[in-house]
mmCIF file of C-alpha atoms and ligand atoms in Angstrom:
data_model
loop_
_atom_site.group_PDB
_atom_site.id
_atom_site.type_symbol
_atom_site.label_atom_id
_atom_site.label_comp_id
_atom_site.label_asym_id
_atom_site.label_seq_id
_atom_site.Cartn_x
_atom_site.Cartn_y
_atom_site.Cartn_z
ATOM 1 C CA MET A 1 -238.751 11.154 -107.437
ATOM 2 C CA LEU A 2 -235.563 11.387 -107.223
ATOM 3 C CA SER A 3 -235.418 11.140 -103.787
ATOM 4 C CA LYS A 4 -236.360 7.629 -103.293
ATOM 5 C CA THR A 5 -232.789 6.164 -103.311
ATOM 6 C CA LEU A 6 -231.938 2.399 -103.440
ATOM 7 C CA ALA A 7 -229.337 3.605 -100.674
ATOM 8 C CA GLY A 8 -232.295 2.997 -98.675
ATOM 9 C CA LEU A 9 -232.324 -0.921 -99.264
ATOM 10 C CA ALA A 10 -229.661 -1.226 -97.315
ATOM 11 C CA LEU A 11 -232.260 -0.522 -94.404
ATOM 12 C CA GLY A 12 -230.058 0.873 -91.510
ATOM 13 C CA ALA A 13 -226.409 2.982 -91.762
ATOM 14 C CA ALA A 14 -224.721 3.525 -95.079
ATOM 15 C CA THR A 15 -221.679 3.537 -93.488
ATOM 16 C CA ALA A 16 -218.715 2.803 -95.666
ATOM 17 C CA GLU A 17 -216.857 -1.034 -93.687
ATOM 18 C CA ALA A 18 -213.317 -1.113 -92.977
ATOM 19 C CA PHE A 19 -211.898 -2.443 -96.194
ATOM 20 C CA ALA A 20 -208.585 -3.586 -96.779
ATOM 21 C CA PRO A 21 -207.223 -3.883 -100.513
ATOM 22 C CA THR A 22 -208.297 -7.285 -101.954
ATOM 23 C CA PRO A 23 -205.800 -9.298 -102.780
ATOM 24 C CA MET A 24 -206.314 -9.582 -106.525
ATOM 25 C CA GLY A 25 -204.955 -6.867 -108.661
ATOM 26 C CA MET A 26 -207.551 -8.142 -111.562
ATOM 27 C CA PHE A 27 -210.096 -5.109 -110.997
ATOM 28 C CA GLY A 28 -207.971 -2.540 -110.277
ATOM 29 C CA SER A 29 -207.246 -1.583 -106.064
ATOM 30 C CA ARG A 30 -209.509 -0.902 -103.263
ATOM 31 C CA ALA A 31 -208.182 3.286 -103.873
ATOM 32 C CA GLY A 32 -209.109 3.561 -107.036
ATOM 33 C CA ILE A 33 -212.464 1.613 -106.327
ATOM 34 C CA GLU A 34 -213.563 4.477 -104.245
ATOM 35 C CA LYS A 35 -211.344 6.873 -106.117
ATOM 36 C CA ARG A 36 -213.379 6.403 -108.998
ATOM 37 C CA ALA A 37 -217.022 5.962 -106.514
ATOM 38 C CA GLY A 38 -216.748 9.923 -104.714
ATOM 39 C CA ILE A 39 -218.713 11.897 -107.223
ATOM 40 C CA ALA A 40 -222.153 11.271 -107.845
ATOM 41 C CA ALA A 41 -223.250 11.144 -110.817
ATOM 42 C CA GLN A 42 -226.610 9.975 -110.909
ATOM 43 C CA PRO A 43 -229.074 9.841 -108.027
ATOM 44 C CA LEU A 44 -228.914 5.782 -107.138
ATOM 45 C CA VAL A 45 -232.677 4.826 -106.909
ATOM 46 C CA ALA A 46 -234.429 1.962 -106.483
ATOM 47 C CA ALA A 47 -237.139 -0.155 -108.848
ATOM 48 C CA PRO A 48 -240.331 -1.171 -108.501
ATOM 49 C CA VAL A 49 -239.839 -4.818 -108.510
ATOM 50 C CA ALA A 50 -241.529 -5.092 -112.531
ATOM 51 C CA SER A 51 -242.535 -8.615 -112.694
ATOM 52 C CA ARG A 52 -242.772 -11.410 -109.591
ATOM 53 C CA ARG A 53 -239.216 -12.778 -109.670
ATOM 54 C CA ALA A 54 -237.407 -10.247 -108.257
ATOM 55 C CA THR A 55 -233.668 -11.807 -106.994
ATOM 56 C CA VAL A 56 -234.795 -8.830 -103.681
ATOM 57 C CA SER A 57 -237.890 -7.656 -102.415
ATOM 58 C CA ALA A 58 -236.932 -3.740 -103.052
ATOM 59 C CA VAL A 59 -240.580 -2.494 -102.146
ATOM 60 C CA GLN A 60 -240.148 -1.664 -99.190
ATOM 61 C CA GLY A 61 -236.522 -0.442 -99.854
ATOM 62 C CA LEU A 62 -238.562 1.736 -101.845
ATOM 63 C CA LYS A 63 -240.530 3.650 -99.040
ATOM 64 C CA ALA A 64 -238.183 3.506 -96.567
ATOM 65 C CA ALA A 65 -235.620 4.821 -98.679
ATOM 66 C CA GLU A 66 -235.320 9.160 -98.366
ATOM 67 C CA THR A 67 -231.594 10.122 -98.672
ATOM 68 C CA LYS A 68 -230.010 10.809 -102.109
ATOM 69 C CA THR A 69 -226.904 9.036 -103.309
ATOM 70 C CA GLY A 70 -224.348 9.118 -106.112
ATOM 71 C CA LEU A 71 -222.150 5.898 -107.452
ATOM 72 C CA PRO A 72 -218.991 5.262 -109.016
ATOM 73 C CA ALA A 73 -218.376 7.899 -112.055
ATOM 74 C CA SER A 74 -217.200 4.584 -113.978
ATOM 75 C CA VAL A 75 -220.980 4.233 -113.807
ATOM 76 C CA LYS A 76 -222.860 5.206 -116.407
ATOM 77 C CA PRO A 77 -226.072 4.657 -118.646
ATOM 78 C CA GLY A 78 -226.274 1.756 -120.438
ATOM 79 C CA VAL A 79 -225.171 -1.480 -119.973
ATOM 80 C CA VAL A 80 -222.467 -1.394 -117.916
ATOM 81 C CA THR A 81 -219.736 -4.500 -117.347
ATOM 82 C CA GLY A 82 -216.660 -4.447 -116.155
ATOM 83 C CA GLN A 83 -215.255 -1.872 -114.462
ATOM 84 C CA ALA A 84 -217.551 0.347 -114.302
ATOM 85 C CA LEU A 85 -219.713 -3.320 -112.788
ATOM 86 C CA VAL A 86 -216.628 -4.074 -110.123
ATOM 87 C CA ASP A 87 -217.150 -0.556 -109.119
ATOM 88 C CA LEU A 88 -221.135 -0.837 -108.929
ATOM 89 C CA LEU A 89 -221.201 -3.955 -106.923
ATOM 90 C CA GLN A 90 -218.045 -3.079 -104.746
ATOM 91 C CA TYR A 91 -220.101 0.625 -104.188
ATOM 92 C CA ALA A 92 -223.330 -1.490 -103.107
ATOM 93 C CA LYS A 93 -222.035 -3.476 -100.567
ATOM 94 C CA ASP A 94 -220.393 -0.050 -98.919
ATOM 95 C CA LYS A 95 -222.889 1.772 -99.037
ATOM 96 C CA LYS A 96 -225.395 -1.556 -98.345
ATOM 97 C CA PHE A 97 -227.456 -0.996 -101.082
ATOM 98 C CA ALA A 98 -228.875 -4.206 -103.499
ATOM 99 C CA MET A 99 -229.643 -3.758 -106.342
ATOM 100 C CA PRO A 100 -233.109 -5.606 -107.793
ATOM 101 C CA GLY A 101 -232.793 -8.465 -110.966
ATOM 102 C CA VAL A 102 -235.641 -8.477 -112.640
ATOM 103 C CA ASN A 103 -236.250 -12.271 -114.597
ATOM 104 C CA ILE A 104 -237.840 -10.544 -118.312
ATOM 105 C CA VAL A 105 -240.126 -12.480 -121.175
ATOM 106 C CA GLY A 106 -239.459 -10.259 -123.638
ATOM 107 C CA THR A 107 -238.842 -6.869 -124.769
ATOM 108 C CA ASN A 108 -242.356 -5.092 -123.038
ATOM 109 C CA SER A 109 -240.897 -6.973 -119.667
ATOM 110 C CA ILE A 110 -237.518 -5.550 -120.082
ATOM 111 C CA ASN A 111 -238.781 -1.325 -120.915
ATOM 112 C CA ALA A 112 -241.015 -1.955 -118.389
ATOM 113 C CA CYS A 113 -237.336 -2.895 -115.815
ATOM 114 C CA MET A 114 -235.905 0.525 -117.894
ATOM 115 C CA GLU A 115 -239.264 2.997 -117.795
ATOM 116 C CA ALA A 116 -238.869 1.808 -113.726
ATOM 117 C CA ALA A 117 -235.622 2.065 -113.302
ATOM 118 C CA ALA A 118 -235.732 5.493 -115.343
ATOM 119 C CA LYS A 119 -238.942 7.095 -113.353
ATOM 120 C CA TYR A 120 -236.937 5.869 -109.886
ATOM 121 C CA GLY A 121 -233.172 6.161 -110.331
ATOM 122 C CA GLY A 122 -230.931 3.332 -111.464
ATOM 123 C CA PRO A 123 -229.393 1.300 -112.137
ATOM 124 C CA ILE A 124 -231.511 -2.168 -112.570
ATOM 125 C CA MET A 125 -230.716 -5.932 -113.642
ATOM 126 C CA VAL A 126 -232.687 -7.144 -116.509
ATOM 127 C CA THR A 127 -231.998 -11.044 -116.198
ATOM 128 C CA PHE A 128 -232.599 -13.715 -118.464
ATOM 129 C CA SER A 129 -233.849 -17.061 -117.885
ATOM 130 C CA LYS A 130 -233.258 -20.065 -120.425
ATOM 131 C CA GLY A 131 -237.000 -19.765 -120.282
ATOM 132 C CA GLY A 132 -237.456 -16.355 -121.019
ATOM 133 C CA GLY A 133 -234.957 -16.246 -123.996
ATOM 134 C CA GLN A 134 -237.254 -19.423 -125.525
ATOM 135 C CA PHE A 135 -240.203 -17.242 -125.673
ATOM 136 C CA ILE A 136 -238.727 -14.012 -127.254
ATOM 137 C CA ALA A 137 -237.232 -16.566 -130.187
ATOM 138 C CA GLY A 138 -241.244 -18.185 -129.663
ATOM 139 C CA LYS A 139 -241.662 -21.384 -128.449
ATOM 140 C CA THR A 140 -242.731 -23.153 -131.332
ATOM 141 C CA LEU A 141 -238.885 -23.199 -132.254
ATOM 142 C CA ALA A 142 -236.631 -26.481 -131.908
ATOM 143 C CA ASN A 143 -234.726 -25.976 -128.912
ATOM 144 C CA ASP A 144 -232.680 -29.483 -129.342
ATOM 145 C CA LYS A 145 -229.855 -27.737 -128.713
ATOM 146 C CA ASP A 146 -230.774 -24.307 -126.987
ATOM 147 C CA GLN A 147 -230.477 -23.067 -129.971
ATOM 148 C CA ALA A 148 -234.097 -21.139 -129.413
ATOM 149 C CA SER A 149 -232.769 -20.093 -125.630
ATOM 150 C CA ILE A 150 -229.438 -18.592 -126.875
ATOM 151 C CA ALA A 151 -230.614 -16.883 -130.378
ATOM 152 C CA GLY A 152 -234.042 -15.325 -127.727
ATOM 153 C CA THR A 153 -231.216 -14.374 -124.889
ATOM 154 C CA ILE A 154 -229.306 -12.569 -127.684
ATOM 155 C CA ALA A 155 -231.132 -10.805 -129.244
ATOM 156 C CA GLY A 156 -233.066 -9.440 -125.883
ATOM 157 C CA ALA A 157 -229.622 -8.322 -125.298
ATOM 158 C CA ARG A 158 -229.064 -6.519 -128.542
ATOM 159 C CA HIS A 159 -232.442 -4.394 -127.574
ATOM 160 C CA VAL A 160 -231.229 -3.682 -124.140
ATOM 161 C CA ARG A 161 -228.084 -2.536 -126.045
ATOM 162 C CA GLU A 162 -230.379 -0.373 -128.118
ATOM 163 C CA VAL A 163 -232.632 1.613 -125.601
ATOM 164 C CA ALA A 164 -230.591 1.535 -122.995
ATOM 165 C CA LYS A 165 -229.441 4.858 -123.076
ATOM 166 C CA LEU A 166 -232.744 6.338 -123.770
ATOM 167 C CA TYR A 167 -233.329 5.599 -120.744
ATOM 168 C CA GLY A 168 -230.914 7.891 -119.165
ATOM 169 C CA VAL A 169 -230.190 4.670 -116.417
ATOM 170 C CA PRO A 170 -227.344 2.403 -116.293
ATOM 171 C CA VAL A 171 -228.145 -1.749 -116.817
ATOM 172 C CA VAL A 172 -226.337 -5.156 -116.045
ATOM 173 C CA LEU A 173 -227.413 -7.911 -118.872
ATOM 174 C CA HIS A 174 -227.640 -10.781 -116.549
ATOM 175 C CA THR A 175 -228.494 -14.619 -116.967
ATOM 176 C CA ASP A 176 -229.977 -16.483 -113.969
ATOM 177 C CA HIS A 177 -229.738 -20.148 -112.853
ATOM 178 C CA CYS A 178 -227.883 -22.692 -115.559
ATOM 179 C CA GLN A 179 -228.117 -26.330 -114.625
ATOM 180 C CA LYS A 180 -225.382 -28.440 -115.992
ATOM 181 C CA ALA A 181 -227.918 -29.595 -118.812
ATOM 182 C CA TRP A 182 -228.297 -26.620 -119.749
ATOM 183 C CA LEU A 183 -224.876 -25.442 -120.541
ATOM 184 C CA PRO A 184 -225.097 -25.749 -124.421
ATOM 185 C CA TRP A 185 -226.950 -22.505 -123.510
ATOM 186 C CA ILE A 186 -224.267 -20.285 -122.023
ATOM 187 C CA ASP A 187 -221.708 -21.898 -124.435
ATOM 188 C CA GLY A 188 -223.991 -20.180 -127.213
ATOM 189 C CA LEU A 189 -223.909 -16.877 -124.738
ATOM 190 C CA MET A 190 -220.384 -17.010 -124.779
ATOM 191 C CA THR A 191 -219.316 -16.954 -127.963
ATOM 192 C CA ALA A 192 -221.935 -14.305 -129.387
ATOM 193 C CA ASN A 193 -219.741 -11.843 -125.624
ATOM 194 C CA GLU A 194 -216.462 -13.178 -127.554
ATOM 195 C CA GLU A 195 -217.488 -12.484 -131.010
ATOM 196 C CA HIS A 196 -219.235 -8.747 -129.540
ATOM 197 C CA PHE A 197 -216.353 -8.420 -127.416
ATOM 198 C CA LYS A 198 -213.147 -8.939 -130.373
ATOM 199 C CA GLN A 199 -215.901 -5.654 -131.913
ATOM 200 C CA HIS A 200 -216.169 -3.898 -129.505
ATOM 201 C CA GLY A 201 -214.158 -4.802 -126.874
ATOM 202 C CA GLU A 202 -216.732 -5.778 -124.269
ATOM 203 C CA PRO A 203 -218.713 -8.541 -123.966
ATOM 204 C CA LEU A 204 -222.275 -8.636 -125.438
ATOM 205 C CA PHE A 205 -223.615 -9.751 -120.940
ATOM 206 C CA SER A 206 -222.312 -8.891 -118.034
ATOM 207 C CA SER A 207 -222.262 -11.133 -115.999
ATOM 208 C CA HIS A 208 -223.595 -14.884 -115.622
ATOM 209 C CA MET A 209 -225.287 -16.996 -113.802
ATOM 210 C CA LEU A 210 -224.347 -21.278 -113.125
ATOM 211 C CA ASP A 211 -225.959 -23.029 -111.066
ATOM 212 C CA LEU A 212 -224.536 -26.620 -110.407
ATOM 213 C CA SER A 213 -225.624 -26.623 -106.966
ATOM 214 C CA GLU A 214 -227.069 -29.940 -107.754
ATOM 215 C CA GLU A 215 -224.306 -31.877 -108.665
ATOM 216 C CA PRO A 216 -221.482 -32.408 -105.975
ATOM 217 C CA ASP A 217 -219.442 -29.437 -104.457
ATOM 218 C CA GLU A 218 -216.378 -30.312 -106.098
ATOM 219 C CA GLU A 219 -217.595 -30.988 -109.357
ATOM 220 C CA ASN A 220 -219.183 -27.373 -108.991
ATOM 221 C CA ILE A 221 -216.885 -25.408 -108.388
ATOM 222 C CA GLU A 222 -214.956 -27.165 -110.694
ATOM 223 C CA ILE A 223 -217.095 -26.298 -113.934
ATOM 224 C CA CYS A 224 -217.648 -22.695 -112.533
ATOM 225 C CA ALA A 225 -214.093 -22.311 -112.051
ATOM 226 C CA LYS A 226 -213.508 -23.430 -116.143
ATOM 227 C CA TYR A 227 -216.376 -20.413 -117.154
ATOM 228 C CA PHE A 228 -214.751 -18.116 -114.792
ATOM 229 C CA LYS A 229 -211.471 -18.031 -116.698
ATOM 230 C CA ARG A 230 -213.269 -18.790 -119.930
ATOM 231 C CA MET A 231 -215.180 -14.678 -119.212
ATOM 232 C CA MET A 232 -212.785 -13.603 -116.656
ATOM 233 C CA PRO A 233 -210.580 -11.688 -120.292
ATOM 234 C CA MET A 234 -214.133 -10.469 -121.114
ATOM 235 C CA LYS A 235 -214.253 -9.432 -117.259
ATOM 236 C CA ILE A 236 -217.937 -11.671 -116.998
ATOM 237 C CA ILE A 237 -219.208 -11.510 -113.471
ATOM 238 C CA LEU A 238 -219.424 -15.215 -112.845
ATOM 239 C CA GLU A 239 -222.186 -16.012 -110.353
ATOM 240 C CA MET A 240 -222.818 -19.488 -108.729
ATOM 241 C CA GLU A 241 -224.931 -21.103 -106.465
ATOM 242 C CA ILE A 242 -223.505 -22.992 -103.157
ATOM 243 C CA GLY A 243 -226.811 -24.762 -101.622
ATOM 244 C CA ILE A 244 -230.169 -25.069 -103.190
ATOM 245 C CA THR A 245 -232.512 -22.413 -103.360
ATOM 246 C CA GLY A 246 -235.620 -24.259 -102.604
ATOM 247 C CA GLY A 247 -239.413 -24.135 -104.609
ATOM 248 C CA VAL A 248 -239.493 -23.875 -108.494
ATOM 249 C CA GLU A 249 -238.205 -21.402 -110.947
ATOM 250 C CA ASP A 250 -238.390 -21.919 -114.797
ATOM 251 C CA GLY A 251 -240.008 -25.414 -114.444
ATOM 252 C CA VAL A 252 -237.304 -26.088 -111.845
ATOM 253 C CA ASP A 253 -239.010 -27.891 -108.843
ATOM 254 C CA ASN A 254 -236.147 -27.439 -105.842
ATOM 255 C CA SER A 255 -239.265 -27.875 -103.677
ATOM 256 C CA GLY A 256 -238.719 -31.631 -102.325
ATOM 257 C CA VAL A 257 -235.200 -30.816 -101.784
ATOM 258 C CA SER A 258 -233.807 -32.219 -98.230
ATOM 259 C CA LYS A 259 -233.662 -29.544 -95.640
ATOM 260 C CA GLU A 260 -229.568 -29.573 -94.884
ATOM 261 C CA LYS A 261 -229.448 -28.120 -98.527
ATOM 262 C CA LEU A 262 -230.590 -24.929 -97.789
ATOM 263 C CA TYR A 263 -228.240 -23.914 -95.203
ATOM 264 C CA SER A 264 -224.952 -23.304 -96.639
ATOM 265 C CA THR A 265 -221.991 -24.151 -93.989
ATOM 266 C CA PRO A 266 -218.677 -21.398 -94.025
ATOM 267 C CA GLU A 267 -217.075 -24.386 -95.309
ATOM 268 C CA ASP A 268 -218.769 -24.941 -97.803
ATOM 269 C CA VAL A 269 -219.134 -20.798 -98.882
ATOM 270 C CA PHE A 270 -215.343 -20.867 -98.358
ATOM 271 C CA ASN A 271 -214.030 -23.540 -100.757
ATOM 272 C CA VAL A 272 -216.022 -21.424 -102.987
ATOM 273 C CA HIS A 273 -213.625 -18.300 -102.854
ATOM 274 C CA ARG A 274 -211.029 -21.002 -102.437
ATOM 275 C CA GLY A 275 -211.534 -21.847 -106.044
ATOM 276 C CA LEU A 276 -212.338 -18.914 -107.743
ATOM 277 C CA ALA A 277 -210.546 -16.370 -105.959
ATOM 278 C CA PRO A 278 -206.865 -17.110 -107.955
ATOM 279 C CA ILE A 279 -208.682 -16.640 -111.231
ATOM 280 C CA GLY A 280 -210.099 -13.161 -110.683
ATOM 281 C CA GLU A 281 -211.855 -11.120 -107.508
ATOM 282 C CA MET A 282 -215.024 -10.623 -108.783
ATOM 283 C CA PHE A 283 -217.390 -13.753 -108.364
ATOM 284 C CA THR A 284 -220.935 -13.623 -106.611
ATOM 285 C CA ILE A 285 -222.277 -16.158 -104.672
ATOM 286 C CA ALA A 286 -225.621 -17.076 -103.947
ATOM 287 C CA ALA A 287 -225.233 -19.175 -100.461
ATOM 288 C CA ALA A 288 -228.138 -20.968 -99.008
ATOM 289 C CA PHE A 289 -229.759 -19.582 -95.426
ATOM 290 C CA GLY A 290 -232.904 -21.440 -96.735
ATOM 291 C CA ASN A 291 -233.531 -18.968 -99.564
ATOM 292 C CA VAL A 292 -236.569 -20.409 -101.436
ATOM 293 C CA HIS A 293 -237.848 -19.205 -104.786
ATOM 294 C CA GLY A 294 -241.741 -17.975 -105.023
ATOM 295 C CA VAL A 295 -244.369 -16.030 -103.361
ATOM 296 C CA TYR A 296 -245.261 -17.658 -100.906
ATOM 297 C CA LYS A 297 -243.832 -17.791 -97.057
ATOM 298 C CA PRO A 298 -242.449 -21.348 -97.028
ATOM 299 C CA GLY A 299 -243.648 -22.998 -94.092
ATOM 300 C CA ASN A 300 -241.078 -25.229 -92.894
ATOM 301 C CA VAL A 301 -238.159 -23.648 -94.131
ATOM 302 C CA LYS A 302 -237.229 -20.059 -92.229
ATOM 303 C CA LEU A 303 -234.253 -18.263 -93.418
ATOM 304 C CA GLN A 304 -231.320 -17.637 -91.621
ATOM 305 C CA PRO A 305 -229.577 -14.638 -92.986
ATOM 306 C CA ASP A 306 -227.236 -14.397 -89.946
ATOM 307 C CA LEU A 307 -225.836 -17.318 -91.838
ATOM 308 C CA LEU A 308 -224.059 -14.588 -94.625
ATOM 309 C CA ASP A 309 -222.283 -12.716 -91.171
ATOM 310 C CA SER A 310 -220.516 -16.067 -90.209
ATOM 311 C CA PHE A 311 -219.214 -17.450 -93.698
ATOM 312 C CA GLN A 312 -218.164 -13.412 -94.051
ATOM 313 C CA LYS A 313 -216.578 -13.823 -90.870
ATOM 314 C CA HIS A 314 -215.042 -17.299 -91.309
ATOM 315 C CA LEU A 315 -213.376 -15.697 -94.512
ATOM 316 C CA GLU A 316 -212.579 -12.673 -93.539
ATOM 317 C CA LYS A 317 -210.388 -14.436 -90.923
ATOM 318 C CA LYS A 318 -208.488 -16.468 -93.686
ATOM 319 C CA VAL A 319 -207.790 -12.841 -95.352
ATOM 320 C CA GLY A 320 -207.528 -10.411 -93.274
ATOM 321 C CA TYR A 321 -209.563 -7.989 -94.187
ATOM 322 C CA GLY A 322 -213.504 -7.474 -93.698
ATOM 323 C CA LYS A 323 -216.762 -8.566 -95.570
ATOM 324 C CA PRO A 324 -215.004 -10.186 -98.400
ATOM 325 C CA PHE A 325 -217.321 -11.975 -99.763
ATOM 326 C CA PHE A 326 -220.318 -10.609 -102.824
ATOM 327 C CA PHE A 327 -223.309 -12.184 -101.855
ATOM 328 C CA VAL A 328 -226.594 -12.816 -104.001
ATOM 329 C CA PHE A 329 -230.379 -12.534 -102.490
ATOM 330 C CA HIS A 330 -232.386 -15.199 -104.696
ATOM 331 C CA GLY A 331 -235.867 -15.858 -103.742
ATOM 332 C CA GLY A 332 -236.077 -12.661 -102.106
ATOM 333 C CA SER A 333 -239.924 -11.726 -102.628
ATOM 334 C CA GLY A 334 -242.655 -12.359 -100.016
ATOM 335 C CA SER A 335 -239.598 -12.519 -97.375
ATOM 336 C CA GLU A 336 -240.063 -10.485 -93.973
ATOM 337 C CA LYS A 337 -238.804 -6.834 -94.985
ATOM 338 C CA GLU A 338 -236.547 -7.514 -90.572
ATOM 339 C CA ASP A 339 -234.324 -10.326 -92.912
ATOM 340 C CA ILE A 340 -233.922 -8.232 -96.321
ATOM 341 C CA ASP A 341 -232.767 -6.243 -94.212
ATOM 342 C CA LYS A 342 -229.880 -8.080 -92.785
ATOM 343 C CA ALA A 343 -229.267 -9.430 -95.536
ATOM 344 C CA VAL A 344 -227.967 -6.779 -97.392
ATOM 345 C CA SER A 345 -225.618 -5.678 -94.441
ATOM 346 C CA TYR A 346 -223.930 -8.737 -94.664
ATOM 347 C CA GLY A 347 -222.771 -8.165 -97.653
ATOM 348 C CA VAL A 348 -225.618 -9.055 -100.330
ATOM 349 C CA VAL A 349 -225.361 -6.566 -103.329
ATOM 350 C CA LYS A 350 -228.177 -8.195 -105.685
HETATM 351 ZN ZN1 ZN I 401 -233.161 -17.216 -108.750
#
């Protein structure tokens, strides 16, 4: 079944965009990325969505995908971190495909992700929510300091690390929305990352999302920058959210949020670049373009993927190279295929 490639998720021409070298040297040059990306190591294939909440609905891509492609040589079976993950995300943007980020709640759903990735090819993002981590530890445990969420998320990550290689697929270990009140959860995971890094030269997790989108933008970016600085020595990728994803997820109800928060502006997104790019090159942005969590179709909210294009073009003018942002698409489930195609073509990689 290896003919169904994730590149099909690009659902359009897979021509690489013209890129200039990125301004930050943290993760190596563009030429280096292309060199590494040049070898067709494993087939790159979309995994079916193993949970009700995939970040990007990959199902249409599975049907449409027919061509074979390779992954960067640095991307190997097992957990992908640091430079290899940067290579993978750059490759995804160049080839115009996005990886499904699947929220899991236990070892069985983790295994389902990896089994699907093994069956249809990889890579896959295994994503832990704070609630999912707590569920893994056991719901009867006290969690007043997020101790159960921390322990369960770490336990899940260790499970992935033990078995991912056996499944023979590259896996990105990621955590999902973390709002301000939940930062102790991320603090605990960061300590685990630092311990793991000391022992093994790489962090336990590949990437973390911070979602301070409910706070004023300035504070949002400030807190992200603080954590990004701590992540940088380990080359952990930061995902942040600007504007708000509507709907309900992980017990957070954004269904009543004001409509303008559901659409970011080019200036909002540029401010993220301004705050984070001096720290490091590799961060991803969940910019709001009318996306809503949940599988239902939002009645009065219209998805506007063209906004992502306008954000890219706004920054292009300032930095002088094409498609500088890495975007992620929350609430992809239930979206129209055409809208997903467009979003991916504008730099959505997850
Ligand atoms: Zn989300």
